[in-house]
PDB file of C-alpha atoms and ligand atoms in Angstrom:
ATOM      1  CA  MET A   1      -0.005  -0.008   0.001  1.00  0.00           C
ATOM      2  CA  ASN A   2       1.233   3.508  -0.810  1.00  0.00           C
ATOM      3  CA  TYR A   3       0.841   5.815   2.143  1.00  0.00           C
ATOM      4  CA  GLU A   4      -0.126   9.448   1.644  1.00  0.00           C
ATOM      5  CA  ALA A   5      -1.794  10.463   4.894  1.00  0.00           C
ATOM      6  CA  ILE A   6       0.786   8.835   7.160  1.00  0.00           C
ATOM      7  CA  LEU A   7       4.571   8.355   7.248  1.00  0.00           C
ATOM      8  CA  VAL A   8       5.966   4.999   8.229  1.00  0.00           C
ATOM      9  CA  GLU A   9       9.500   4.215   9.351  1.00  0.00           C
ATOM     10  CA  THR A  10      11.389   1.842  11.604  1.00  0.00           C
ATOM     11  CA  LYS A  11      13.894   2.814  14.296  1.00  0.00           C
ATOM     12  CA  GLY A  12      15.667  -0.362  15.334  1.00  0.00           C
ATOM     13  CA  LYS A  13      12.928  -2.664  16.630  1.00  0.00           C
ATOM     14  CA  VAL A  14      10.368   0.138  16.879  1.00  0.00           C
ATOM     15  CA  GLY A  15       7.806   0.906  14.174  1.00  0.00           C
ATOM     16  CA  VAL A  16       6.933   4.600  13.967  1.00  0.00           C
ATOM     17  CA  ILE A  17       3.744   5.882  12.322  1.00  0.00           C
ATOM     18  CA  THR A  18       3.365   9.659  11.890  1.00  0.00           C
ATOM     19  CA  LEU A  19      -0.028  11.117  11.011  1.00  0.00           C
ATOM     20  CA  ASN A  20       0.628  13.430   8.084  1.00  0.00           C
ATOM     21  CA  ARG A  21      -2.186  15.764   7.038  1.00  0.00           C
ATOM     22  CA  PRO A  22      -0.557  18.943   8.364  1.00  0.00           C
ATOM     23  CA  LYS A  23      -2.846  21.377   6.535  1.00  0.00           C
ATOM     24  CA  ALA A  24      -5.874  19.887   8.310  1.00  0.00           C
ATOM     25  CA  LEU A  25      -4.059  19.405  11.667  1.00  0.00           C
ATOM     26  CA  ASN A  26      -4.125  15.655  10.996  1.00  0.00           C
ATOM     27  CA  ALA A  27      -7.940  15.527  10.903  1.00  0.00           C
ATOM     28  CA  LEU A  28      -8.848  11.870  10.609  1.00  0.00           C
ATOM     29  CA  ASN A  29     -10.470  10.888   7.334  1.00  0.00           C
ATOM     30  CA  ASP A  30     -11.165   7.471   5.876  1.00  0.00           C
ATOM     31  CA  GLN A  31      -7.969   7.391   3.844  1.00  0.00           C
ATOM     32  CA  LEU A  32      -5.847   8.131   6.919  1.00  0.00           C
ATOM     33  CA  MET A  33      -7.660   5.554   9.005  1.00  0.00           C
ATOM     34  CA  ASP A  34      -7.344   2.898   6.268  1.00  0.00           C
ATOM     35  CA  GLU A  35      -3.636   3.587   5.918  1.00  0.00           C
ATOM     36  CA  LEU A  36      -3.177   3.579   9.709  1.00  0.00           C
ATOM     37  CA  GLY A  37      -4.952   0.221   9.992  1.00  0.00           C
ATOM     38  CA  HIS A  38      -2.781  -1.230   7.248  1.00  0.00           C
ATOM     39  CA  ALA A  39       0.488   0.081   8.731  1.00  0.00           C
ATOM     40  CA  LEU A  40      -0.407  -1.175  12.190  1.00  0.00           C
ATOM     41  CA  ASN A  41      -1.157  -4.637  10.783  1.00  0.00           C
ATOM     42  CA  GLU A  42       2.136  -4.722   8.930  1.00  0.00           C
ATOM     43  CA  PHE A  43       4.098  -3.832  12.073  1.00  0.00           C
ATOM     44  CA  ASP A  44       2.099  -6.350  14.111  1.00  0.00           C
ATOM     45  CA  LYS A  45       3.045  -9.089  11.636  1.00  0.00           C
ATOM     46  CA  ASN A  46       6.687  -8.022  11.327  1.00  0.00           C
ATOM     47  CA  GLU A  47       8.876 -10.238  13.538  1.00  0.00           C
ATOM     48  CA  GLN A  48      11.587  -7.566  13.676  1.00  0.00           C
ATOM     49  CA  ILE A  49       9.273  -5.111  15.407  1.00  0.00           C
ATOM     50  CA  GLY A  50       8.643  -5.197  19.162  1.00  0.00           C
ATOM     51  CA  CYS A  51       6.778  -1.954  19.810  1.00  0.00           C
ATOM     52  CA  ILE A  52       4.894   0.685  17.806  1.00  0.00           C
ATOM     53  CA  VAL A  53       4.822   4.471  18.255  1.00  0.00           C
ATOM     54  CA  LEU A  54       1.991   6.609  16.884  1.00  0.00           C
ATOM     55  CA  THR A  55       2.588  10.349  16.647  1.00  0.00           C
ATOM     56  CA  GLY A  56       1.546  13.521  14.803  1.00  0.00           C
ATOM     57  CA  SER A  57       3.129  16.925  14.351  1.00  0.00           C
ATOM     58  CA  GLU A  58       4.345  19.439  16.922  1.00  0.00           C
ATOM     59  CA  LYS A  59       1.100  21.377  16.479  1.00  0.00           C
ATOM     60  CA  ALA A  60      -1.384  18.523  16.393  1.00  0.00           C
ATOM     61  CA  PHE A  61      -1.505  14.828  17.180  1.00  0.00           C
ATOM     62  CA  ALA A  62      -4.941  14.989  15.515  1.00  0.00           C
ATOM     63  CA  ALA A  63      -7.673  17.644  15.686  1.00  0.00           C
ATOM     64  CA  GLY A  64     -10.448  15.074  15.420  1.00  0.00           C
ATOM     65  CA  ALA A  65     -12.527  13.390  12.766  1.00  0.00           C
ATOM     66  CA  ASP A  66     -12.603  15.354   9.520  1.00  0.00           C
ATOM     67  CA  ILE A  67     -15.478  17.798   9.839  1.00  0.00           C
ATOM     68  CA  THR A  68     -15.515  18.598   6.113  1.00  0.00           C
ATOM     69  CA  LEU A  69     -16.549  14.987   5.488  1.00  0.00           C
ATOM     70  CA  MET A  70     -19.127  14.739   8.237  1.00  0.00           C
ATOM     71  CA  VAL A  71     -20.938  17.999   7.656  1.00  0.00           C
ATOM     72  CA  ASN A  72     -23.426  16.553   5.177  1.00  0.00           C
ATOM     73  CA  TYR A  73     -23.604  12.979   6.467  1.00  0.00           C
ATOM     74  CA  THR A  74     -27.004  11.414   6.826  1.00  0.00           C
ATOM     75  CA  TYR A  75     -27.973   9.033   9.585  1.00  0.00           C
ATOM     76  CA  MET A  76     -27.672   6.129   7.119  1.00  0.00           C
ATOM     77  CA  ASP A  77     -24.174   7.216   6.062  1.00  0.00           C
ATOM     78  CA  ALA A  78     -23.105   7.041   9.680  1.00  0.00           C
ATOM     79  CA  PHE A  79     -25.149   3.945  10.549  1.00  0.00           C
ATOM     80  CA  ASN A  80     -23.970   1.892   7.587  1.00  0.00           C
ATOM     81  CA  GLY A  81     -20.536   2.260   9.110  1.00  0.00           C
ATOM     82  CA  ASN A  82     -18.615   2.855   5.925  1.00  0.00           C
ATOM     83  CA  TYR A  83     -17.540   6.338   6.963  1.00  0.00           C
ATOM     84  CA  VAL A  84     -15.973   8.152   9.885  1.00  0.00           C
ATOM     85  CA  THR A  85     -15.962   5.327  12.422  1.00  0.00           C
ATOM     86  CA  ARG A  86     -15.502   2.284  10.204  1.00  0.00           C
ATOM     87  CA  ASN A  87     -12.181   0.928  11.427  1.00  0.00           C
ATOM     88  CA  TRP A  88     -11.446   2.994  14.478  1.00  0.00           C
ATOM     89  CA  GLU A  89     -11.407   0.125  16.921  1.00  0.00           C
ATOM     90  CA  HIS A  90      -8.796  -1.596  14.764  1.00  0.00           C
ATOM     91  CA  ILE A  91      -5.951  -0.278  16.883  1.00  0.00           C
ATOM     92  CA  ARG A  92      -7.344  -2.220  19.834  1.00  0.00           C
ATOM     93  CA  GLN A  93      -6.740  -5.494  17.993  1.00  0.00           C
ATOM     94  CA  ILE A  94      -3.028  -4.901  17.621  1.00  0.00           C
ATOM     95  CA  ARG A  95      -1.184  -7.300  19.928  1.00  0.00           C
ATOM     96  CA  LYS A  96       2.076  -5.404  20.223  1.00  0.00           C
ATOM     97  CA  PRO A  97       2.174  -2.302  22.458  1.00  0.00           C
ATOM     98  CA  VAL A  98       1.282   0.975  20.767  1.00  0.00           C
ATOM     99  CA  ILE A  99       2.506   4.188  22.448  1.00  0.00           C
ATOM    100  CA  ALA A 100       0.935   7.527  21.521  1.00  0.00           C
ATOM    101  CA  ALA A 101       3.444  10.387  21.462  1.00  0.00           C
ATOM    102  CA  VAL A 102       1.201  13.408  21.668  1.00  0.00           C
ATOM    103  CA  ALA A 103       2.178  17.027  20.980  1.00  0.00           C
ATOM    104  CA  GLY A 104      -0.301  19.834  20.389  1.00  0.00           C
ATOM    105  CA  TYR A 105      -3.988  19.159  19.878  1.00  0.00           C
ATOM    106  CA  ALA A 106      -5.514  15.744  20.569  1.00  0.00           C
ATOM    107  CA  LEU A 107      -9.168  16.644  20.154  1.00  0.00           C
ATOM    108  CA  GLY A 108     -12.325  14.634  19.510  1.00  0.00           C
ATOM    109  CA  GLY A 109     -11.331  11.573  17.479  1.00  0.00           C
ATOM    110  CA  GLY A 110      -7.670  12.563  18.094  1.00  0.00           C
ATOM    111  CA  CYS A 111      -8.095  12.225  21.839  1.00  0.00           C
ATOM    112  CA  GLU A 112     -10.026   8.990  21.298  1.00  0.00           C
ATOM    113  CA  LEU A 113      -7.303   7.628  19.035  1.00  0.00           C
ATOM    114  CA  ALA A 114      -4.634   8.459  21.642  1.00  0.00           C
ATOM    115  CA  MET A 115      -6.750   6.691  24.296  1.00  0.00           C
ATOM    116  CA  MET A 116      -6.945   3.574  22.134  1.00  0.00           C
ATOM    117  CA  CYS A 117      -3.163   3.340  22.371  1.00  0.00           C
ATOM    118  CA  ASP A 118      -1.670   1.468  25.306  1.00  0.00           C
ATOM    119  CA  PHE A 119      -0.236   4.557  26.938  1.00  0.00           C
ATOM    120  CA  ILE A 120       0.288   8.205  26.126  1.00  0.00           C
ATOM    121  CA  ILE A 121       3.456  10.215  26.500  1.00  0.00           C
ATOM    122  CA  ALA A 122       2.628  13.899  26.179  1.00  0.00           C
ATOM    123  CA  ALA A 123       4.716  16.933  25.238  1.00  0.00           C
ATOM    124  CA  GLU A 124       4.317  19.987  27.451  1.00  0.00           C
ATOM    125  CA  ASN A 125       2.205  21.674  24.753  1.00  0.00           C
ATOM    126  CA  ALA A 126      -0.291  18.804  24.467  1.00  0.00           C
ATOM    127  CA  LYS A 127      -3.976  19.671  24.758  1.00  0.00           C
ATOM    128  CA  PHE A 128      -6.664  17.028  25.111  1.00  0.00           C
ATOM    129  CA  GLY A 129     -10.385  17.547  24.610  1.00  0.00           C
ATOM    130  CA  GLN A 130     -13.712  16.193  23.431  1.00  0.00           C
ATOM    131  CA  PRO A 131     -15.213  19.309  21.801  1.00  0.00           C
ATOM    132  CA  GLU A 132     -17.869  17.457  19.769  1.00  0.00           C
ATOM    133  CA  ILE A 133     -20.641  19.101  21.756  1.00  0.00           C
ATOM    134  CA  LYS A 134     -19.751  22.439  20.084  1.00  0.00           C
ATOM    135  CA  LEU A 135     -20.580  20.789  16.730  1.00  0.00           C
ATOM    136  CA  ALA A 136     -23.828  19.433  18.153  1.00  0.00           C
ATOM    137  CA  THR A 137     -22.662  15.857  18.049  1.00  0.00           C
ATOM    138  CA  ILE A 138     -21.062  13.540  20.594  1.00  0.00           C
ATOM    139  CA  PRO A 139     -17.794  11.592  20.785  1.00  0.00           C
ATOM    140  CA  GLY A 140     -18.186   8.619  18.443  1.00  0.00           C
ATOM    141  CA  CYS A 141     -15.053   6.543  19.010  1.00  0.00           C
ATOM    142  CA  GLY A 142     -15.033   5.818  22.704  1.00  0.00           C
ATOM    143  CA  GLY A 143     -14.656   9.270  24.287  1.00  0.00           C
ATOM    144  CA  THR A 144     -17.630   8.939  26.594  1.00  0.00           C
ATOM    145  CA  GLN A 145     -16.512   5.419  27.590  1.00  0.00           C
ATOM    146  CA  ARG A 146     -12.715   5.578  27.850  1.00  0.00           C
ATOM    147  CA  LEU A 147     -12.457   9.032  29.434  1.00  0.00           C
ATOM    148  CA  PRO A 148     -14.466   8.099  32.559  1.00  0.00           C
ATOM    149  CA  ARG A 149     -12.338   4.984  32.962  1.00  0.00           C
ATOM    150  CA  ALA A 150      -9.124   6.983  32.467  1.00  0.00           C
ATOM    151  CA  ILE A 151      -9.836  10.153  34.425  1.00  0.00           C
ATOM    152  CA  SER A 152     -13.069   9.683  36.467  1.00  0.00           C
ATOM    153  CA  LYS A 153     -16.705  10.414  35.672  1.00  0.00           C
ATOM    154  CA  SER A 154     -16.558  13.950  37.014  1.00  0.00           C
ATOM    155  CA  LYS A 155     -13.667  15.042  34.809  1.00  0.00           C
ATOM    156  CA  ALA A 156     -15.032  13.174  31.801  1.00  0.00           C
ATOM    157  CA  MET A 157     -18.396  14.917  32.172  1.00  0.00           C
ATOM    158  CA  ASP A 158     -16.630  18.255  32.533  1.00  0.00           C
ATOM    159  CA  MET A 159     -14.549  17.649  29.381  1.00  0.00           C
ATOM    160  CA  CYS A 160     -17.393  16.342  27.217  1.00  0.00           C
ATOM    161  CA  LEU A 161     -20.052  18.808  28.371  1.00  0.00           C
ATOM    162  CA  THR A 162     -18.024  22.022  28.447  1.00  0.00           C
ATOM    163  CA  ALA A 163     -15.633  21.115  25.592  1.00  0.00           C
ATOM    164  CA  ARG A 164     -12.764  22.618  27.545  1.00  0.00           C
ATOM    165  CA  MET A 165      -9.244  21.460  26.772  1.00  0.00           C
ATOM    166  CA  MET A 166      -7.046  19.759  29.358  1.00  0.00           C
ATOM    167  CA  ASP A 167      -3.374  20.661  29.299  1.00  0.00           C
ATOM    168  CA  ALA A 168      -0.560  18.144  29.717  1.00  0.00           C
ATOM    169  CA  VAL A 169      -0.006  18.834  33.418  1.00  0.00           C
ATOM    170  CA  GLU A 170      -3.692  18.239  34.223  1.00  0.00           C
ATOM    171  CA  ALA A 171      -3.761  15.201  31.935  1.00  0.00           C
ATOM    172  CA  GLU A 172      -0.864  13.622  33.815  1.00  0.00           C
ATOM    173  CA  ARG A 173      -2.393  14.505  37.176  1.00  0.00           C
ATOM    174  CA  ALA A 174      -5.669  12.940  36.081  1.00  0.00           C
ATOM    175  CA  GLY A 175      -3.988   9.772  34.816  1.00  0.00           C
ATOM    176  CA  LEU A 176      -4.749  10.238  31.120  1.00  0.00           C
ATOM    177  CA  VAL A 177      -1.060  10.327  30.213  1.00  0.00           C
ATOM    178  CA  SER A 178       1.803   8.366  31.740  1.00  0.00           C
ATOM    179  CA  ARG A 179       4.401  11.157  31.545  1.00  0.00           C
ATOM    180  CA  VAL A 180       4.959  14.702  30.325  1.00  0.00           C
ATOM    181  CA  VAL A 181       8.202  15.673  28.616  1.00  0.00           C
ATOM    182  CA  PRO A 182       9.549  18.823  26.922  1.00  0.00           C
ATOM    183  CA  LEU A 183       8.400  19.123  23.317  1.00  0.00           C
ATOM    184  CA  ASP A 184      11.918  18.723  21.918  1.00  0.00           C
ATOM    185  CA  LYS A 185      12.385  15.501  23.902  1.00  0.00           C
ATOM    186  CA  LEU A 186       9.056  13.887  22.980  1.00  0.00           C
ATOM    187  CA  MET A 187      10.292  11.500  20.303  1.00  0.00           C
ATOM    188  CA  GLU A 188      13.578  10.780  22.091  1.00  0.00           C
ATOM    189  CA  GLU A 189      11.768   9.796  25.310  1.00  0.00           C
ATOM    190  CA  THR A 190       9.044   7.879  23.519  1.00  0.00           C
ATOM    191  CA  LEU A 191      11.525   5.972  21.373  1.00  0.00           C
ATOM    192  CA  ALA A 192      13.578   5.168  24.500  1.00  0.00           C
ATOM    193  CA  ALA A 193      10.462   3.703  26.169  1.00  0.00           C
ATOM    194  CA  ALA A 194       9.516   1.811  23.009  1.00  0.00           C
ATOM    195  CA  THR A 195      13.071   0.485  22.607  1.00  0.00           C
ATOM    196  CA  THR A 196      13.065  -0.726  26.203  1.00  0.00           C
ATOM    197  CA  ILE A 197       9.801  -2.596  25.569  1.00  0.00           C
ATOM    198  CA  ALA A 198      11.075  -3.983  22.266  1.00  0.00           C
ATOM    199  CA  GLY A 199      14.095  -5.416  24.114  1.00  0.00           C
ATOM    200  CA  MET A 200      11.870  -7.618  26.302  1.00  0.00           C
ATOM    201  CA  SER A 201      10.445 -11.008  25.375  1.00  0.00           C
ATOM    202  CA  LEU A 202       7.690 -10.261  22.849  1.00  0.00           C
ATOM    203  CA  PRO A 203       5.278 -13.025  23.927  1.00  0.00           C
ATOM    204  CA  ILE A 204       5.550 -11.844  27.527  1.00  0.00           C
ATOM    205  CA  VAL A 205       5.044  -8.222  26.424  1.00  0.00           C
ATOM    206  CA  MET A 206       1.882  -9.280  24.611  1.00  0.00           C
ATOM    207  CA  MET A 207       0.632 -11.227  27.627  1.00  0.00           C
ATOM    208  CA  ILE A 208       1.075  -8.153  29.848  1.00  0.00           C
ATOM    209  CA  LYS A 209      -0.775  -5.950  27.357  1.00  0.00           C
ATOM    210  CA  ASP A 210      -3.574  -8.479  27.117  1.00  0.00           C
ATOM    211  CA  SER A 211      -3.768  -8.847  30.886  1.00  0.00           C
ATOM    212  CA  VAL A 212      -3.817  -5.101  31.646  1.00  0.00           C
ATOM    213  CA  ASN A 213      -6.495  -4.533  28.985  1.00  0.00           C
ATOM    214  CA  ARG A 214      -8.552  -7.278  30.613  1.00  0.00           C
ATOM    215  CA  ALA A 215      -8.921  -5.008  33.641  1.00  0.00           C
ATOM    216  CA  TYR A 216     -11.160  -2.769  31.548  1.00  0.00           C
ATOM    217  CA  GLU A 217     -13.432  -5.561  30.419  1.00  0.00           C
ATOM    218  CA  THR A 218     -14.100  -7.683  33.480  1.00  0.00           C
ATOM    219  CA  THR A 219     -14.616  -7.890  37.255  1.00  0.00           C
ATOM    220  CA  LEU A 220     -11.647  -7.804  39.616  1.00  0.00           C
ATOM    221  CA  SER A 221     -11.901 -11.481  40.600  1.00  0.00           C
ATOM    222  CA  GLU A 222     -12.259 -12.627  36.956  1.00  0.00           C
ATOM    223  CA  GLY A 223      -9.377 -10.354  35.979  1.00  0.00           C
ATOM    224  CA  VAL A 224      -7.131 -11.707  38.729  1.00  0.00           C
ATOM    225  CA  GLN A 225      -7.959 -15.281  37.596  1.00  0.00           C
ATOM    226  CA  TYR A 226      -7.143 -14.302  34.021  1.00  0.00           C
ATOM    227  CA  GLU A 227      -3.822 -12.813  35.123  1.00  0.00           C
ATOM    228  CA  ARG A 228      -3.041 -15.943  37.170  1.00  0.00           C
ATOM    229  CA  ARG A 229      -3.557 -18.188  34.137  1.00  0.00           C
ATOM    230  CA  MET A 230      -1.319 -15.899  32.053  1.00  0.00           C
ATOM    231  CA  PHE A 231       1.293 -15.977  34.822  1.00  0.00           C
ATOM    232  CA  TYR A 232       1.258 -19.796  34.854  1.00  0.00           C
ATOM    233  CA  SER A 233       1.652 -19.863  31.087  1.00  0.00           C
ATOM    234  CA  THR A 234       4.835 -17.788  31.218  1.00  0.00           C
ATOM    235  CA  PHE A 235       6.539 -20.874  32.697  1.00  0.00           C
ATOM    236  CA  ALA A 236       6.012 -22.648  29.369  1.00  0.00           C
ATOM    237  CA  SER A 237       8.274 -20.103  27.639  1.00  0.00           C
ATOM    238  CA  GLU A 238      12.009 -20.451  27.087  1.00  0.00           C
ATOM    239  CA  ASP A 239      12.407 -16.723  27.684  1.00  0.00           C
ATOM    240  CA  GLN A 240      11.172 -17.144  31.287  1.00  0.00           C
ATOM    241  CA  LYS A 241      13.982 -19.649  31.919  1.00  0.00           C
ATOM    242  CA  GLU A 242      16.490 -17.312  30.246  1.00  0.00           C
ATOM    243  CA  GLY A 243      15.197 -14.250  32.161  1.00  0.00           C
ATOM    244  CA  MET A 244      15.471 -15.870  35.585  1.00  0.00           C
ATOM    245  CA  LYS A 245      18.759 -17.672  34.848  1.00  0.00           C
ATOM    246  CA  SER A 246      20.360 -14.475  33.536  1.00  0.00           C
ATOM    247  CA  PHE A 247      19.384 -12.678  36.755  1.00  0.00           C
ATOM    248  CA  LEU A 248      20.944 -15.412  38.896  1.00  0.00           C
ATOM    249  CA  GLU A 249      24.044 -15.531  36.694  1.00  0.00           C
ATOM    250  CA  LYS A 250      24.334 -11.716  36.862  1.00  0.00           C
ATOM    251  CA  ARG A 251      24.308 -11.200  33.087  1.00  0.00           C
ATOM    252  CA  LEU A 252      21.982  -9.617  30.526  1.00  0.00           C
ATOM    253  CA  PRO A 253      19.233 -11.899  29.191  1.00  0.00           C
ATOM    254  CA  ASN A 254      19.141 -13.019  25.580  1.00  0.00           C
ATOM    255  CA  PHE A 255      15.444 -13.302  24.762  1.00  0.00           C
ATOM    256  CA  ARG A 256      14.480 -15.228  21.654  1.00  0.00           C
ATOM    257  CA  ASN A 257      10.715 -14.646  21.744  1.00  0.00           C
ATOM    258  CA  LEU A 258      10.165 -18.320  22.475  1.00  0.00           C
TER     259      LEU A 258
HETATM  260  N1  CAA B   1     -11.699  18.524  10.547  1.00  0.00           N
HETATM  261  C1  CAA B   1     -11.393  19.133   9.382  1.00  0.00           C
HETATM  262  N2  CAA B   1     -10.532  20.159   9.319  1.00  0.00           N
HETATM  263  C2  CAA B   1      -9.952  20.579  10.452  1.00  0.00           C
HETATM  264  C3  CAA B   1     -10.238  19.991  11.684  1.00  0.00           C
HETATM  265  C4  CAA B   1     -11.154  18.892  11.708  1.00  0.00           C
HETATM  266  N3  CAA B   1     -11.439  18.224  12.849  1.00  0.00           N
HETATM  267  N4  CAA B   1      -9.538  20.641  12.636  1.00  0.00           N
HETATM  268  C5  CAA B   1      -8.821  21.599  12.024  1.00  0.00           C
HETATM  269  N5  CAA B   1      -9.083  21.553  10.700  1.00  0.00           N
HETATM  270  C6  CAA B   1      -8.538  22.454   9.659  1.00  0.00           C
HETATM  271  C7  CAA B   1      -9.153  23.838   9.720  1.00  0.00           C
HETATM  272  O1  CAA B   1     -10.408  23.858   9.062  1.00  0.00           O
HETATM  273  C8  CAA B   1      -8.107  24.667   9.017  1.00  0.00           C
HETATM  274  O2  CAA B   1      -8.234  24.440   7.635  1.00  0.00           O
HETATM  275  P1  CAA B   1      -8.075  25.716   6.612  1.00  0.00           P
HETATM  276  O3  CAA B   1      -6.669  26.189   6.805  1.00  0.00           O
HETATM  277  O4  CAA B   1      -8.318  25.102   5.262  1.00  0.00           O
HETATM  278  O5  CAA B   1      -9.079  26.724   7.026  1.00  0.00           O
HETATM  279  C9  CAA B   1      -6.796  24.004   9.448  1.00  0.00           C
HETATM  280  O6  CAA B   1      -7.154  22.696   9.923  1.00  0.00           O
HETATM  281  C10 CAA B   1      -6.119  24.729  10.590  1.00  0.00           C
HETATM  282  O7  CAA B   1      -7.092  24.865  11.637  1.00  0.00           O
HETATM  283  P2  CAA B   1      -7.407  26.281  12.344  1.00  0.00           P
HETATM  284  O8  CAA B   1      -7.188  27.415  11.400  1.00  0.00           O
HETATM  285  O9  CAA B   1      -8.746  26.166  12.985  1.00  0.00           O
HETATM  286  O10 CAA B   1      -6.216  26.306  13.436  1.00  0.00           O
HETATM  287  P3  CAA B   1      -6.249  27.002  14.854  1.00  0.00           P
HETATM  288  O11 CAA B   1      -4.850  26.902  15.358  1.00  0.00           O
HETATM  289  O12 CAA B   1      -6.862  28.344  14.807  1.00  0.00           O
HETATM  290  O13 CAA B   1      -7.214  26.084  15.774  1.00  0.00           O
HETATM  291  C11 CAA B   1      -8.084  24.011  16.624  1.00  0.00           C
HETATM  292  C12 CAA B   1      -6.866  24.757  16.065  1.00  0.00           C
HETATM  293  C13 CAA B   1      -8.455  24.575  18.014  1.00  0.00           C
HETATM  294  C14 CAA B   1      -7.648  22.538  16.777  1.00  0.00           C
HETATM  295  C15 CAA B   1      -9.280  24.130  15.668  1.00  0.00           C
HETATM  296  O14 CAA B   1      -8.853  23.789  14.341  1.00  0.00           O
HETATM  297  C16 CAA B   1     -10.457  23.252  15.995  1.00  0.00           C
HETATM  298  O15 CAA B   1     -11.209  23.566  16.902  1.00  0.00           O
HETATM  299  N6  CAA B   1     -10.634  22.118  15.250  1.00  0.00           N
HETATM  300  C17 CAA B   1     -11.778  21.262  15.380  1.00  0.00           C
HETATM  301  C18 CAA B   1     -11.675  20.382  16.640  1.00  0.00           C
HETATM  302  C19 CAA B   1     -12.919  19.518  16.767  1.00  0.00           C
HETATM  303  O16 CAA B   1     -14.020  19.994  16.870  1.00  0.00           O
HETATM  304  N7  CAA B   1     -12.711  18.175  16.798  1.00  0.00           N
HETATM  305  C20 CAA B   1     -13.765  17.213  16.924  1.00  0.00           C
HETATM  306  C21 CAA B   1     -14.195  16.725  15.565  1.00  0.00           C
HETATM  307  S1  CAA B   1     -15.646  15.668  15.639  1.00  0.00           S
HETATM  308  C22 CAA B   1     -15.048  14.148  16.087  1.00  0.00           C
HETATM  309  O17 CAA B   1     -13.875  13.933  16.248  1.00  0.00           O
HETATM  310  C23 CAA B   1     -16.092  13.084  16.236  1.00  0.00           C
HETATM  311  C24 CAA B   1     -15.613  11.783  16.750  1.00  0.00           C
HETATM  312  O18 CAA B   1     -15.521  11.565  17.919  1.00  0.00           O
HETATM  313  C25 CAA B   1     -15.313  10.697  15.839  1.00  0.00           C
END
């Protein structure tokens, strides 16, 4: 596939996808979402890749779904699912970790896209918001569901009902982002985190991602049982033997993803 709305590159064992519609502040249209889905799949399949980074520009991670496309949509356009929201949950099916490196605006679908990633590292100029109410519509890709889980009902209501933007400091305090870094260090810090993850045993990385995500889908006792079964299964992996032996032998592990 030829990419036009995104840039794709690899940095060691990290796959980097950059949203690239600068004139529209990376507004998310069908072409961009199709290309993003394709690129994510390719990195997920690629055995040389251990972690994926999704980023935008210094001014905007993404300013939301493309309003120029939605303005004349009918109910049936939206309901038939061929537009706007058609493959937005795709990112959730990726088994390798996806880190969002967010600078500038992450609004509407942009905020929702960042929340679909496994964690968010924000630059100091990042601004998060769900301003759909100003357009007389509502978040359509998980904003009303993931925000309350990420930052509490009260803050989610505040964000979605007033359309105010949350800056990076507030977003970190609220738990929406894992860390805030200076803008000029955003990619360096994110790539360092991604490289650390990509140096671990990939099957174990994927088990941890799966297990943490389970916490959002189930009760505590079911989730703990799920985690326990995952924990037991790590003892079937060669990397577990290597990880523990290397610790005892005071050397670095050599994981083979087995
Ligand atoms: N869709 C389409 N185009 C967009 C866009 C969007 N979501 N956001 C920005 N753009 C375009 C602008 O129209 C403008 O294009 P032109 O130069 O051709 O006029 C260009 O990007 C630059 O934008 P601004 O001139 O507005 O830049 P600014 O710095 O003054 O403001 C902003 C930046 C505050 C992000 C402002 O652009 C803005 O409010 N954007 C819309 C944000 C929004 O409402 N997002 C929610 C969309 S709905 C949604 O996402 C639904 C869902 O859940 C799936």
